[in-house]
Coordinates of C-alpha atoms and ligand atoms in Angstrom, one line a residue:
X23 CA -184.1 79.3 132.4
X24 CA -186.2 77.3 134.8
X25 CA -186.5 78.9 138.5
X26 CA -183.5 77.6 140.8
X27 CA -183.6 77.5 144.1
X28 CA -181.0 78.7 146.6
X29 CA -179.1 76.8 148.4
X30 CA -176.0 76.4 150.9
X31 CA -172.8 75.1 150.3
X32 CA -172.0 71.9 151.7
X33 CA -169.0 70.1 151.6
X34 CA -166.7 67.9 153.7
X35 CA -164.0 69.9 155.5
X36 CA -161.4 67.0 157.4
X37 CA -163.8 64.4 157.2
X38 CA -167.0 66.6 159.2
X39 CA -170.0 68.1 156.8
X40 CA -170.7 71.9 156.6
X41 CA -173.2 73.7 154.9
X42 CA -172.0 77.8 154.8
X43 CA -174.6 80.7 154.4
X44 CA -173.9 83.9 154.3
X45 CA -170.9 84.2 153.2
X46 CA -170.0 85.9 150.0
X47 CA -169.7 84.0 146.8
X48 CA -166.0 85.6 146.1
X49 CA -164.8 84.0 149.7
X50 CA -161.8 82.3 149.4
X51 CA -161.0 78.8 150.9
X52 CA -158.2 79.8 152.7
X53 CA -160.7 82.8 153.9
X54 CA -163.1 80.5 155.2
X55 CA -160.2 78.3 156.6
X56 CA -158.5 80.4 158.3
X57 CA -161.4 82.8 159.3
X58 CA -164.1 81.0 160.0
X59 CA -162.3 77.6 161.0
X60 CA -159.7 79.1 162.8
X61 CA -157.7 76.3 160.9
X62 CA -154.9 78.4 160.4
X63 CA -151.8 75.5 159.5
X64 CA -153.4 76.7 156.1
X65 CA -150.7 79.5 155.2
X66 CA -151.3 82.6 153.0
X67 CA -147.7 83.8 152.0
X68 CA -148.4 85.3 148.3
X69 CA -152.4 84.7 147.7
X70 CA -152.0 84.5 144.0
X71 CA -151.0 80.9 143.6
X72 CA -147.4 81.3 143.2
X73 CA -146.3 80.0 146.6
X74 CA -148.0 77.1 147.5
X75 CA -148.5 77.7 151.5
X76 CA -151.8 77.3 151.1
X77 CA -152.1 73.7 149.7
X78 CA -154.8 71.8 150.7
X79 CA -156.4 68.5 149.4
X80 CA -159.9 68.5 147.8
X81 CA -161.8 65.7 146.4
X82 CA -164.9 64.8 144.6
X83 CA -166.4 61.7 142.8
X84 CA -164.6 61.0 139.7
X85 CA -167.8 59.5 138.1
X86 CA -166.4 56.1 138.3
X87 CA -167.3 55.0 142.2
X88 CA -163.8 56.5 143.2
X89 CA -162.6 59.7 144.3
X90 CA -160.3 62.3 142.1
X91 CA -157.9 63.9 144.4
X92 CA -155.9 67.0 143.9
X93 CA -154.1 69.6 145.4
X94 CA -154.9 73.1 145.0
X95 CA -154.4 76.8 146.0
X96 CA -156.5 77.5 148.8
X97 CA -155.9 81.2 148.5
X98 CA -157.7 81.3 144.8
X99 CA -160.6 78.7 145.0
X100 CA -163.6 80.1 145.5
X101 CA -165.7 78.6 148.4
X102 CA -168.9 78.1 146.6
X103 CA -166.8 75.5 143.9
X104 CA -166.5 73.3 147.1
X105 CA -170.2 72.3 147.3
X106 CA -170.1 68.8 146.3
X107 CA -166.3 68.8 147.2
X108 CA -164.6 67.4 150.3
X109 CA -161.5 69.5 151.6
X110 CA -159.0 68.0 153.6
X111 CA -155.6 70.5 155.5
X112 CA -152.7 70.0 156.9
X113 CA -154.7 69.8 160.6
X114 CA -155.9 66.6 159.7
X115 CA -153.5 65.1 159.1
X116 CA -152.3 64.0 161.8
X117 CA -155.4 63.4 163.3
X118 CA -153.9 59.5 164.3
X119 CA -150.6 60.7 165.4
X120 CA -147.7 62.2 163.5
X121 CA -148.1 61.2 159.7
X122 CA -145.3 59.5 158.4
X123 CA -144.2 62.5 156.3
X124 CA -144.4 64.7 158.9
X125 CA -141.7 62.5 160.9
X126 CA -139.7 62.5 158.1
X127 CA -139.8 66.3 157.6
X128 CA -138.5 66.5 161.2
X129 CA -135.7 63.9 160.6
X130 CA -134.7 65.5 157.6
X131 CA -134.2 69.1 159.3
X132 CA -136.4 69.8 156.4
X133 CA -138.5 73.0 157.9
X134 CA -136.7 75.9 159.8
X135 CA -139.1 79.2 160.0
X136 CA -142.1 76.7 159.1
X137 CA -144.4 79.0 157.0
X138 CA -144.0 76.9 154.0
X139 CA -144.4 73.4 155.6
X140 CA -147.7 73.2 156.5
X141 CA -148.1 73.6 152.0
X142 CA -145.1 71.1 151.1
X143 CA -146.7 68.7 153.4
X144 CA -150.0 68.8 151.6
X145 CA -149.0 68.9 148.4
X146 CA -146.6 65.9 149.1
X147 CA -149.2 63.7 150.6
X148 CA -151.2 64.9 147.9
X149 CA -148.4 63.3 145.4
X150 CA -147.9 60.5 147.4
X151 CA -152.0 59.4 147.5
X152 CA -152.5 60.0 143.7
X153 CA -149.1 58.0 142.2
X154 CA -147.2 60.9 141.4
X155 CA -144.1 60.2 143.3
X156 CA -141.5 58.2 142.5
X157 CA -138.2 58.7 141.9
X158 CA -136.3 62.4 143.0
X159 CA -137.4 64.4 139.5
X160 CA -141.0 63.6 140.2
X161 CA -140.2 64.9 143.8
X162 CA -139.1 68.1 142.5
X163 CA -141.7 68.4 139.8
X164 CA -144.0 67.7 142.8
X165 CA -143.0 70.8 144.6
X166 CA -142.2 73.0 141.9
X167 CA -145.4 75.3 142.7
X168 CA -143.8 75.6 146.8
X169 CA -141.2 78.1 147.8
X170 CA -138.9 77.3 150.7
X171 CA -137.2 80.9 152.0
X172 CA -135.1 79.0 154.0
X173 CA -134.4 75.6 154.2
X174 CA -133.3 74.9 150.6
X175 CA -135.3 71.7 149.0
X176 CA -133.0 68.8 149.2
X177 CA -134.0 68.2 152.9
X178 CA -137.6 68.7 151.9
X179 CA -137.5 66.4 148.9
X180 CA -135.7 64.0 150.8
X181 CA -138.5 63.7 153.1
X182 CA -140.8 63.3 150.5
X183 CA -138.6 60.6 148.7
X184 CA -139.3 58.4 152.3
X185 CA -142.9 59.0 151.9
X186 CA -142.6 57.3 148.5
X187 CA -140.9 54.6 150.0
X188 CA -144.3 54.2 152.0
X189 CA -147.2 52.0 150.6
X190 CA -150.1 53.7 149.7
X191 CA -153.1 52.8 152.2
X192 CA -155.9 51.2 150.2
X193 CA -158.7 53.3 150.5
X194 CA -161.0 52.2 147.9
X195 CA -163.6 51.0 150.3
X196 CA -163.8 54.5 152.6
X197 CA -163.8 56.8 149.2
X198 CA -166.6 55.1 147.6
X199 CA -168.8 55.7 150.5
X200 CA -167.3 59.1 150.8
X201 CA -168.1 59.9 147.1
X202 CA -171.5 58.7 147.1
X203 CA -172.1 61.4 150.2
X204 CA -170.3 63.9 148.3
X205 CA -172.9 63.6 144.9
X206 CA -175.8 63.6 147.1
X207 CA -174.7 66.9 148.8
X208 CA -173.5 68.1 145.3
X209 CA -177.5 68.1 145.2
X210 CA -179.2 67.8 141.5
X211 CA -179.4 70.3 139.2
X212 CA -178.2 73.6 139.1
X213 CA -176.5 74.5 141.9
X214 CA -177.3 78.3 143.0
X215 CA -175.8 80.1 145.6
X216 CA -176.4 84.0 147.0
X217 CA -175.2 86.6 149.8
X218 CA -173.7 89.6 150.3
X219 CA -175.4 91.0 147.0
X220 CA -173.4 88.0 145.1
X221 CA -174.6 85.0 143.4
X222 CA -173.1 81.8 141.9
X223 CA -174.3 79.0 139.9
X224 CA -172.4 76.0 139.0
X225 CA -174.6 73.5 136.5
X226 CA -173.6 70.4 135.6
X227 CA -174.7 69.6 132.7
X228 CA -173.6 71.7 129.1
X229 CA -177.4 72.5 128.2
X230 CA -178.2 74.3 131.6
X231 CA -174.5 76.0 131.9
X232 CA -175.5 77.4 128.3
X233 CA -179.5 78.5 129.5
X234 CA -177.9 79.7 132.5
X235 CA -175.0 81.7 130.7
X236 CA -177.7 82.9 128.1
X237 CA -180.3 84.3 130.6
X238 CA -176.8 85.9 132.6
X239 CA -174.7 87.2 129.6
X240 CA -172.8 89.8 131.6
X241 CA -171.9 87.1 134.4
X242 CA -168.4 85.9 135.1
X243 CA -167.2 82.6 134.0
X244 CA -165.0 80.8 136.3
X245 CA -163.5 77.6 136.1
X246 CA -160.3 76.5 137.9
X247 CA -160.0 80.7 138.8
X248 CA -156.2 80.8 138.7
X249 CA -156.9 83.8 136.8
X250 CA -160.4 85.1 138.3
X251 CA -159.0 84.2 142.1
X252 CA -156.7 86.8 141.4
X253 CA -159.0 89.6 139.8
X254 CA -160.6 89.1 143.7
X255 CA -157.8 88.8 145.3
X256 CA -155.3 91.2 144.0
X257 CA -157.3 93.4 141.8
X258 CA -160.0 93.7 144.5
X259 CA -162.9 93.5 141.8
X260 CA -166.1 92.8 143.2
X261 CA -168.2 90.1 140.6
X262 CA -171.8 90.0 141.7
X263 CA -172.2 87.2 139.5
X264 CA -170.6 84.3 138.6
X265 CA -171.0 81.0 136.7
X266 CA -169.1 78.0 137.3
X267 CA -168.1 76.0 134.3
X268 CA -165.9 73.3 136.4
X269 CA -168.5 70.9 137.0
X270 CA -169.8 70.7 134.0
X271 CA -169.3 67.2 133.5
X272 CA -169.7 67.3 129.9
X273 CA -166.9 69.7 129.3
X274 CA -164.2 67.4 131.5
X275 CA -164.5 65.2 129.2
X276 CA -160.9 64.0 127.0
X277 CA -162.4 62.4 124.1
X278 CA -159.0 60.1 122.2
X279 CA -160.0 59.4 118.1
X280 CA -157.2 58.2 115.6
X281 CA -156.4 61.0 114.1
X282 CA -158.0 63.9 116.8
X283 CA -157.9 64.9 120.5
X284 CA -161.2 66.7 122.0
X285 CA -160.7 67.9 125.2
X286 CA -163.4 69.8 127.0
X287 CA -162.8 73.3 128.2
X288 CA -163.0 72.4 131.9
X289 CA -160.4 70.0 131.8
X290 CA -157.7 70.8 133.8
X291 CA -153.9 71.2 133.1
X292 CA -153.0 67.6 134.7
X293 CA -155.6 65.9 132.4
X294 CA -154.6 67.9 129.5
X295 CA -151.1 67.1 129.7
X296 CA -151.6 62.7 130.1
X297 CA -153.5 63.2 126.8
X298 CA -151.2 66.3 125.3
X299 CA -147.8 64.1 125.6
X300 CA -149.2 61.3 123.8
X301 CA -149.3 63.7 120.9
X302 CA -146.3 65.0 120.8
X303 CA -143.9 64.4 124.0
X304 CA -142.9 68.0 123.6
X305 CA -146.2 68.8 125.1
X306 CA -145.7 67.2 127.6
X307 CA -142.9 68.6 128.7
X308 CA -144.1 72.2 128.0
X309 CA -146.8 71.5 130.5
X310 CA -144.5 70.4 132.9
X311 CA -143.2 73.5 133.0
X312 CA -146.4 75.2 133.2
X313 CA -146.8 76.4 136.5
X314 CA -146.8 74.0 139.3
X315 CA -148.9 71.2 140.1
X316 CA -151.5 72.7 142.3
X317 CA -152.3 75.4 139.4
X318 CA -151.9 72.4 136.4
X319 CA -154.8 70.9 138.8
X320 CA -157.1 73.6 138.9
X321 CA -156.5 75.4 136.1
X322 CA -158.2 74.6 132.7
X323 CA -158.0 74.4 128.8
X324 CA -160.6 76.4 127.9
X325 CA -159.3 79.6 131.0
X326 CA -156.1 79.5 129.2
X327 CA -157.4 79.7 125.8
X328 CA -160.3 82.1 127.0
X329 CA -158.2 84.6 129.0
X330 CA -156.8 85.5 125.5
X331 CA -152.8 86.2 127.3
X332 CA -150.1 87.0 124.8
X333 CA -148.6 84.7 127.3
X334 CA -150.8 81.6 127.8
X335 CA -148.4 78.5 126.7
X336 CA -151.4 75.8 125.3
X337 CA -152.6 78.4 122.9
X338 CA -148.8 78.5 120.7
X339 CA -149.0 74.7 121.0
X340 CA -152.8 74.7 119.6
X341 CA -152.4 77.1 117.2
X342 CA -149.2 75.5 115.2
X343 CA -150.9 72.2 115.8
X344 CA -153.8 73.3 113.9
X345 CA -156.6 73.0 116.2
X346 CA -160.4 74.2 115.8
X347 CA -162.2 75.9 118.7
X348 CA -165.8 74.8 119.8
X349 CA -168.2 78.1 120.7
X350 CA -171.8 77.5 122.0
X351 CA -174.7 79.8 122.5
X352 CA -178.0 79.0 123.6
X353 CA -178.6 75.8 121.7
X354 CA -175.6 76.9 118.6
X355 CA -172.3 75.8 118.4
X356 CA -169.9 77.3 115.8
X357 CA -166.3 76.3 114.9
X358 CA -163.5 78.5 114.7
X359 CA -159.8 77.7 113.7
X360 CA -157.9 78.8 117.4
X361 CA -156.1 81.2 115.6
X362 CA -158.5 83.4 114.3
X363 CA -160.2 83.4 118.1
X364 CA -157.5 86.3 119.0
X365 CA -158.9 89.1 117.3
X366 CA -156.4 91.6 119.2
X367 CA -154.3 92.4 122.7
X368 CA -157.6 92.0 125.2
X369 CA -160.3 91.1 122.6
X370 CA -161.5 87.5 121.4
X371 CA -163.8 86.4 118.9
X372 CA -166.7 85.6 121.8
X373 CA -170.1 86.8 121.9
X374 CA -172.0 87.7 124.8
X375 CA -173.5 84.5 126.5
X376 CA -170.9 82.6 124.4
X377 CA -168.4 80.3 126.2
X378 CA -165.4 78.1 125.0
X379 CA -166.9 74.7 124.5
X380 CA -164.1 72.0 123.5
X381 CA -160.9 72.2 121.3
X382 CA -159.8 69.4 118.8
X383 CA -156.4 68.8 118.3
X384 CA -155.4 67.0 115.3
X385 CA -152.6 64.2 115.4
X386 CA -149.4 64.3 113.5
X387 CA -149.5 62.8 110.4
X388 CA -146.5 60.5 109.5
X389 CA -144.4 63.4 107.6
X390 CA -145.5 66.1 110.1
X391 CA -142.7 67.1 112.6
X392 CA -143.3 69.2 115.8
X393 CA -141.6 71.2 118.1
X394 CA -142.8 73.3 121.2
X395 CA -140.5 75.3 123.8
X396 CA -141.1 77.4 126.6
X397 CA -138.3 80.1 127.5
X398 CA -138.6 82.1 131.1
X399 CA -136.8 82.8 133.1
X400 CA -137.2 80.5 135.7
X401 CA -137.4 76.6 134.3
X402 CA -140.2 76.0 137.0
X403 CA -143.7 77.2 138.0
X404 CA -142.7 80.4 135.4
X405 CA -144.8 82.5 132.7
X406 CA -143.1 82.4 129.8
X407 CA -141.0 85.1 128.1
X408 CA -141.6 83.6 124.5
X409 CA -143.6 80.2 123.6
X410 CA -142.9 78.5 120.5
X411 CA -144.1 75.7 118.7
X412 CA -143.9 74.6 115.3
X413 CA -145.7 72.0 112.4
X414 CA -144.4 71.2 109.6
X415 CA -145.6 69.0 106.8
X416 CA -142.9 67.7 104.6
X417 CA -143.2 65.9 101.4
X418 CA -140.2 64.5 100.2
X419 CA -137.6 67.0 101.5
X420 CA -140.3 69.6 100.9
X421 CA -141.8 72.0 103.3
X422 CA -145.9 71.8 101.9
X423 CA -147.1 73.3 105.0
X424 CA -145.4 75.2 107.6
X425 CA -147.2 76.7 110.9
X426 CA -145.1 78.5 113.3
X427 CA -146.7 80.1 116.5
X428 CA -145.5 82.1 119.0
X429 CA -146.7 83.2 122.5
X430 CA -144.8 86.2 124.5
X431 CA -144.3 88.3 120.5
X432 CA -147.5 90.2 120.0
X433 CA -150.7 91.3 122.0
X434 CA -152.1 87.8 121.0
X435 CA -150.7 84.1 120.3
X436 CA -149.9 84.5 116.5
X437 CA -148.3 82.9 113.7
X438 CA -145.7 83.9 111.4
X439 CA -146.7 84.5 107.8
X440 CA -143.7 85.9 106.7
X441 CA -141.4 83.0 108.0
X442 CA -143.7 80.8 107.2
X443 CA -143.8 81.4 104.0
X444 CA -139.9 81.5 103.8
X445 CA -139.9 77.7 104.5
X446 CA -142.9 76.5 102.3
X447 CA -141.8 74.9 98.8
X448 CA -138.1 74.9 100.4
X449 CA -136.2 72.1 101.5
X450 CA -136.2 72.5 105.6
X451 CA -132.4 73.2 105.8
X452 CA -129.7 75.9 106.5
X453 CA -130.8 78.3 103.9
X454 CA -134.3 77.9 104.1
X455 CA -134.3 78.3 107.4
X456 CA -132.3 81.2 108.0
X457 CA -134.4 82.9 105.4
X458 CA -137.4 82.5 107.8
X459 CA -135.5 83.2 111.2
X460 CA -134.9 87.0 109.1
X461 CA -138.6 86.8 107.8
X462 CA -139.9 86.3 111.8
X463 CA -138.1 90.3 112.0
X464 CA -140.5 91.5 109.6
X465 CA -143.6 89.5 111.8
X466 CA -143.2 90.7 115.2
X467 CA -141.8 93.7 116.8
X468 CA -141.8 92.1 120.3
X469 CA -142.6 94.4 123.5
X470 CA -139.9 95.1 126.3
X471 CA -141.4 94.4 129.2
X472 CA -140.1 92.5 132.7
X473 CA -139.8 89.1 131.4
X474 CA -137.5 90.1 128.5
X475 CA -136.2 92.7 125.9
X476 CA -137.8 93.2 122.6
X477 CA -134.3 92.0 121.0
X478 CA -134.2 89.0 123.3
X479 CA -137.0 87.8 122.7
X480 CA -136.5 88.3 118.7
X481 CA -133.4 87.0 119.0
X482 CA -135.1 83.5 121.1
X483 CA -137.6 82.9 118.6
X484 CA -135.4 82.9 115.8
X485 CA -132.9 80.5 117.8
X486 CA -136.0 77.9 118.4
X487 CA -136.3 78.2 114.7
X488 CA -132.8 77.2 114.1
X489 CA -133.0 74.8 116.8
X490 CA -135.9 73.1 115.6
X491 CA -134.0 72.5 112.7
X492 CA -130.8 71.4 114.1
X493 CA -132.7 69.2 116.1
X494 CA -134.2 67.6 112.7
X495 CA -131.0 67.2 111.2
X496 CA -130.1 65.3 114.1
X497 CA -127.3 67.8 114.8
X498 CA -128.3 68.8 118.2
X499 CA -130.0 64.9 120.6
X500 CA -130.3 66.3 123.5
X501 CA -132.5 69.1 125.0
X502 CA -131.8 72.1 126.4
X503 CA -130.8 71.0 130.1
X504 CA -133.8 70.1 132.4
X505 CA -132.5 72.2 135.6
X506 CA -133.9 75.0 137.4
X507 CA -133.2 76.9 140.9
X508 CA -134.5 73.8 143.1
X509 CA -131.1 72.1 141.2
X510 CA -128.9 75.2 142.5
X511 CA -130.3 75.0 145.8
X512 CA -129.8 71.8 146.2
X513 CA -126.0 72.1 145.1
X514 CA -125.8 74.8 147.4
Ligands
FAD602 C1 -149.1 81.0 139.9 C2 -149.6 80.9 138.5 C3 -148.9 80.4 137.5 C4 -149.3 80.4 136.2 N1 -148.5 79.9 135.3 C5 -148.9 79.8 134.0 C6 -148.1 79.3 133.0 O1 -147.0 78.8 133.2 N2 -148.6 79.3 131.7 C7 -149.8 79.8 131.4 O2 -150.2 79.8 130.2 N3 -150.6 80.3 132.3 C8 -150.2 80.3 133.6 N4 -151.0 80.9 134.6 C9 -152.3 81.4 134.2 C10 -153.5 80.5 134.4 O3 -153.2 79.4 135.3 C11 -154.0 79.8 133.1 O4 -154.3 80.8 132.2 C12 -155.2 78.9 133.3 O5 -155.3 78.0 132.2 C13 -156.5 79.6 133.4 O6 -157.5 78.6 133.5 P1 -158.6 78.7 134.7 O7 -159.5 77.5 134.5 O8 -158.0 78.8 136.0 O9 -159.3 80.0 134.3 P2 -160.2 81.0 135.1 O10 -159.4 81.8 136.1 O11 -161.3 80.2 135.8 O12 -160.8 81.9 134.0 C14 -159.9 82.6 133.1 C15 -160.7 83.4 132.1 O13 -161.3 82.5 131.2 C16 -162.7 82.7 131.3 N5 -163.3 81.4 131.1 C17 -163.0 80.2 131.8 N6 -163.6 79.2 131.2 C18 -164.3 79.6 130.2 C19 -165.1 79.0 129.2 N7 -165.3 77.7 129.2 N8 -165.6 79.8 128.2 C20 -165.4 81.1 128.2 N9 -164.6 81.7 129.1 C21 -164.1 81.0 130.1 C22 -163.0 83.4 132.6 O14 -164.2 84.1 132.5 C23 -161.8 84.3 132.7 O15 -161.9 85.4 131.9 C24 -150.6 80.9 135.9 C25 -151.4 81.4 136.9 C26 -151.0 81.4 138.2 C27 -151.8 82.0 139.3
FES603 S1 -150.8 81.8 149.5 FE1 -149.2 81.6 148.0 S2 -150.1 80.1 146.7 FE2 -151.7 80.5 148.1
FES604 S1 -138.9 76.8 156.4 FE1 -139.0 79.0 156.3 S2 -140.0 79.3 154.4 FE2 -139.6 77.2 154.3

């Protein structure tokens, strides 16, 4: 790997350039924030993602002239990701006087204690700037990842449904000047960082992230770090060295063909799920539910697959789909069915100085049917209990293929031999299919843990099973009701 020199992290913070020594590579945004800026409308209430009181605004150039704006978790971005980044809090926003929202908040009675508002704010004007708000339900799906202790959300949702009611500004003009600043502080390259005994390196291209991973096989990957912000911030683990795969242009890259889907391991959630639905709506939907915006923004493809959860929700959905994982080393790149990636609970089929490339997601064929659910306990912003998702190819009123996957049932995403096996050369109907919902006993002996019961969560998958096909028969339209505890609230 070529000699890189060290440099400092510059970004934008509320429209002013820094450039940060010193401090250590693990800092957290809201850290620096709070700490260092003494900018402290920037909340921490949980500082592992879950409550969203430390939303703030970032953007960078989104390669076309533009800006790409999102909202993210202060309290598990790293500061070094923000080189090249501008970050904008709740401070300025009302840098010309009280922001439309933030009247409407007021009118609304919509904040009593106040810790959370500050992070509804933000992620609502975050919402508002990119398009994402329209009607109530994409209100609520806006604000899924922010807990209110006391005000209950129908006052803060209908503050943000007058902000929708507000035109955009145009801003075209101001965020192609700001963007061209942003790439030049980015700086060329890779971008290397050190002090306190850590260092960081963020390339940007996928040959130098895979010199740079091959001459630093024991460092850390991170990419949107809702999982590695929390091995800092809760575990407490110290990672002298890290790699950034997020700006690795070449691995944000959705690539649409007729009959497959590539989509680069960096690409986040919020991309994933634009190109996901078109696929099969189902998948959509499952990544609605998939934590809450500001993690779906940050979080990536390739973490959720890499992490290797029993738990992770795309992996289910890949599997049963079919998909084929991309590895590279050094200059070699290898192809694995996803499947066979989770070797057991904690180990994957990854060798040192290996990372997670790109997956490819076939299409449905014509007499392919498909079927994803999520059960937890909460509807939003929760990790599921069990996962489910199903293919199946049928040839006349034959089943000739059958994959069935499952999240939440073993130490890894598996599929179902057993019950899959009930189903194949068998018309897809009441028999069949109550031979493979008895089968899926024989596959899994689920865990008890705090999400669910061993039984219960038997007893779900083998209800999705006979759901799916209730659903096919057209015996059961409508979903399973779209409400969660924001719904309650609001009732109450
Ligand atoms: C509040 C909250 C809610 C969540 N809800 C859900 C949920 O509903 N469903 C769900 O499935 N998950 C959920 N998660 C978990 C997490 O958001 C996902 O697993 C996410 O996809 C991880 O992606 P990331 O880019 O943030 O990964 P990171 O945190 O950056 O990395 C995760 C792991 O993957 C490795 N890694 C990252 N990229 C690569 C690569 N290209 N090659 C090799 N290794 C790599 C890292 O080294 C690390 O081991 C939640 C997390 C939080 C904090
Ligand atoms: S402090 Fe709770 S999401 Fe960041
Ligand atoms: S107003 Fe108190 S937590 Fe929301």
């Amino acid at each position: 790997m070529a000699a890189t020199d060290l440099r400092t992290i510059r970004f934008i913070l509320n429209g002013e350039e820094r450039s940060v020594a010193g401090a250590p590579p693990t800092t957290t945004v809201l850290e620096y924030l709070r700490r260092t800026e003494r900018l402290t409308g920037t909340k921490e209430g949980c500082a592992e993602g879950d409550c969203g009181a430390c939303t703030v605004l970032i953007a960078e150039p989104d390669g076309a002239g533009g800006l790409h704006r999102r909202a993210v978790n202060a309290c598990i971005q790293f500061l070094p990701a923000m080189n090249g980044r501008a970050v904008e809090t709740v401070e300025h926003l009302g840098r010309d006087g009280v922001h439309p929202l933030q009247q409407a908040m007021v009118e609304k009675h919509a904040s009593q204690c106040g810790f959370c508002t500050p992070g509804f704010v933000m992620q609502l004007y975050a919402g508002w700037l990119t398009g994402a708000m329209s009607d109530r339900q994409s209100v609520k799906d806006l604000v899924a990842g922010n807990l209110c202790r006391c005000t209950g959300y129908g006052p803060i949702i209908d503050a943000g449904l007058e902000l929708a009611a507000c035109p955009v500004p145009d801003t075209a003009e101001a965020d192609a000047g700001l963007a061209t600043r942003l790439a030049e502080m980015e700086g060329k390259g890779v971008f290397a960082y050190e002090a306190a005994g850590g260092r960081w390196y963020a390339p940007t291209n996928v040959d130098d992230l895979a010199d740079t991973y091959a001459a630093h096989p024991d460092a850390v990957l991170v990419a949107g770090a809702t999982d590695v912000g929390l091995w800092v911030t809760k575990q407490h683990r110290d990672l002298p060295l890290i790699i950034d795969v997020s700006k690795v242009r070449d691995l944000t890259m959705v690539e649409e063909r007729q009959d497959k889907l590539y989509l680069g391991a960096a690409v986040t959630h919020r991309m994933a799920r634009e190109a996901l639905s078109g696929v099969h709506p189902d998948l959509g939907e499952m990544l609605r539910r998939f934590a809450g915006y500001q993690i779906r923004n940050a979080g990536t493809v390739g973490g959720n697959i890499a992490n290797g959860s029993p738990i992770g929700d795309l992996p289910p959905c890949l599997i049963a789909l079919g998909s084929r994982l991309f590895l590279r080393k050094g200059d070699g790149i290898r192809a694995i069915a996803l499947e066979d990636f989770f070797i057991d609970y904690g180990r994957q089929d990854r060798e040192p100085g290996e990372f997670v490339a790109a997956v490819e997601v076939p299409r449905l064929a014509d007499n392919q049917r498909f079927f994803a659910y999520k059960i937890s306990k909460r509807f939003d912003s929760d990790i599921s209990a069990v996962m489910a998702a199903f293919r199946l190819t049928i040839d006349g009123e034959i089943v000739s293929d059958a994959r069935l996957a499952f999240g939440g049932m073993a130490g890894t995403p598996r599929r179902a031999p057993k019950a899959e096996a009930a189903l194949i050369g068998r018309r897809f109907g009441e028999a069949s299919v109550a031979a493979a919902m008895a089968a899926l006993a024989e596959d899994f002996s689920p865990l008890t843990d705090m999400r669910a019961s061993d039984s219960y969560r038997l007893k779900s998958a083998q209800n999705l099973l006979k759901r799916f096909q209730l659903e096919q028969a057209g015996e059961v339209t409508q979903r399973i009701a779209s409400w969660g505890l924001s719904d309650i609230a609001e009732v109450a």
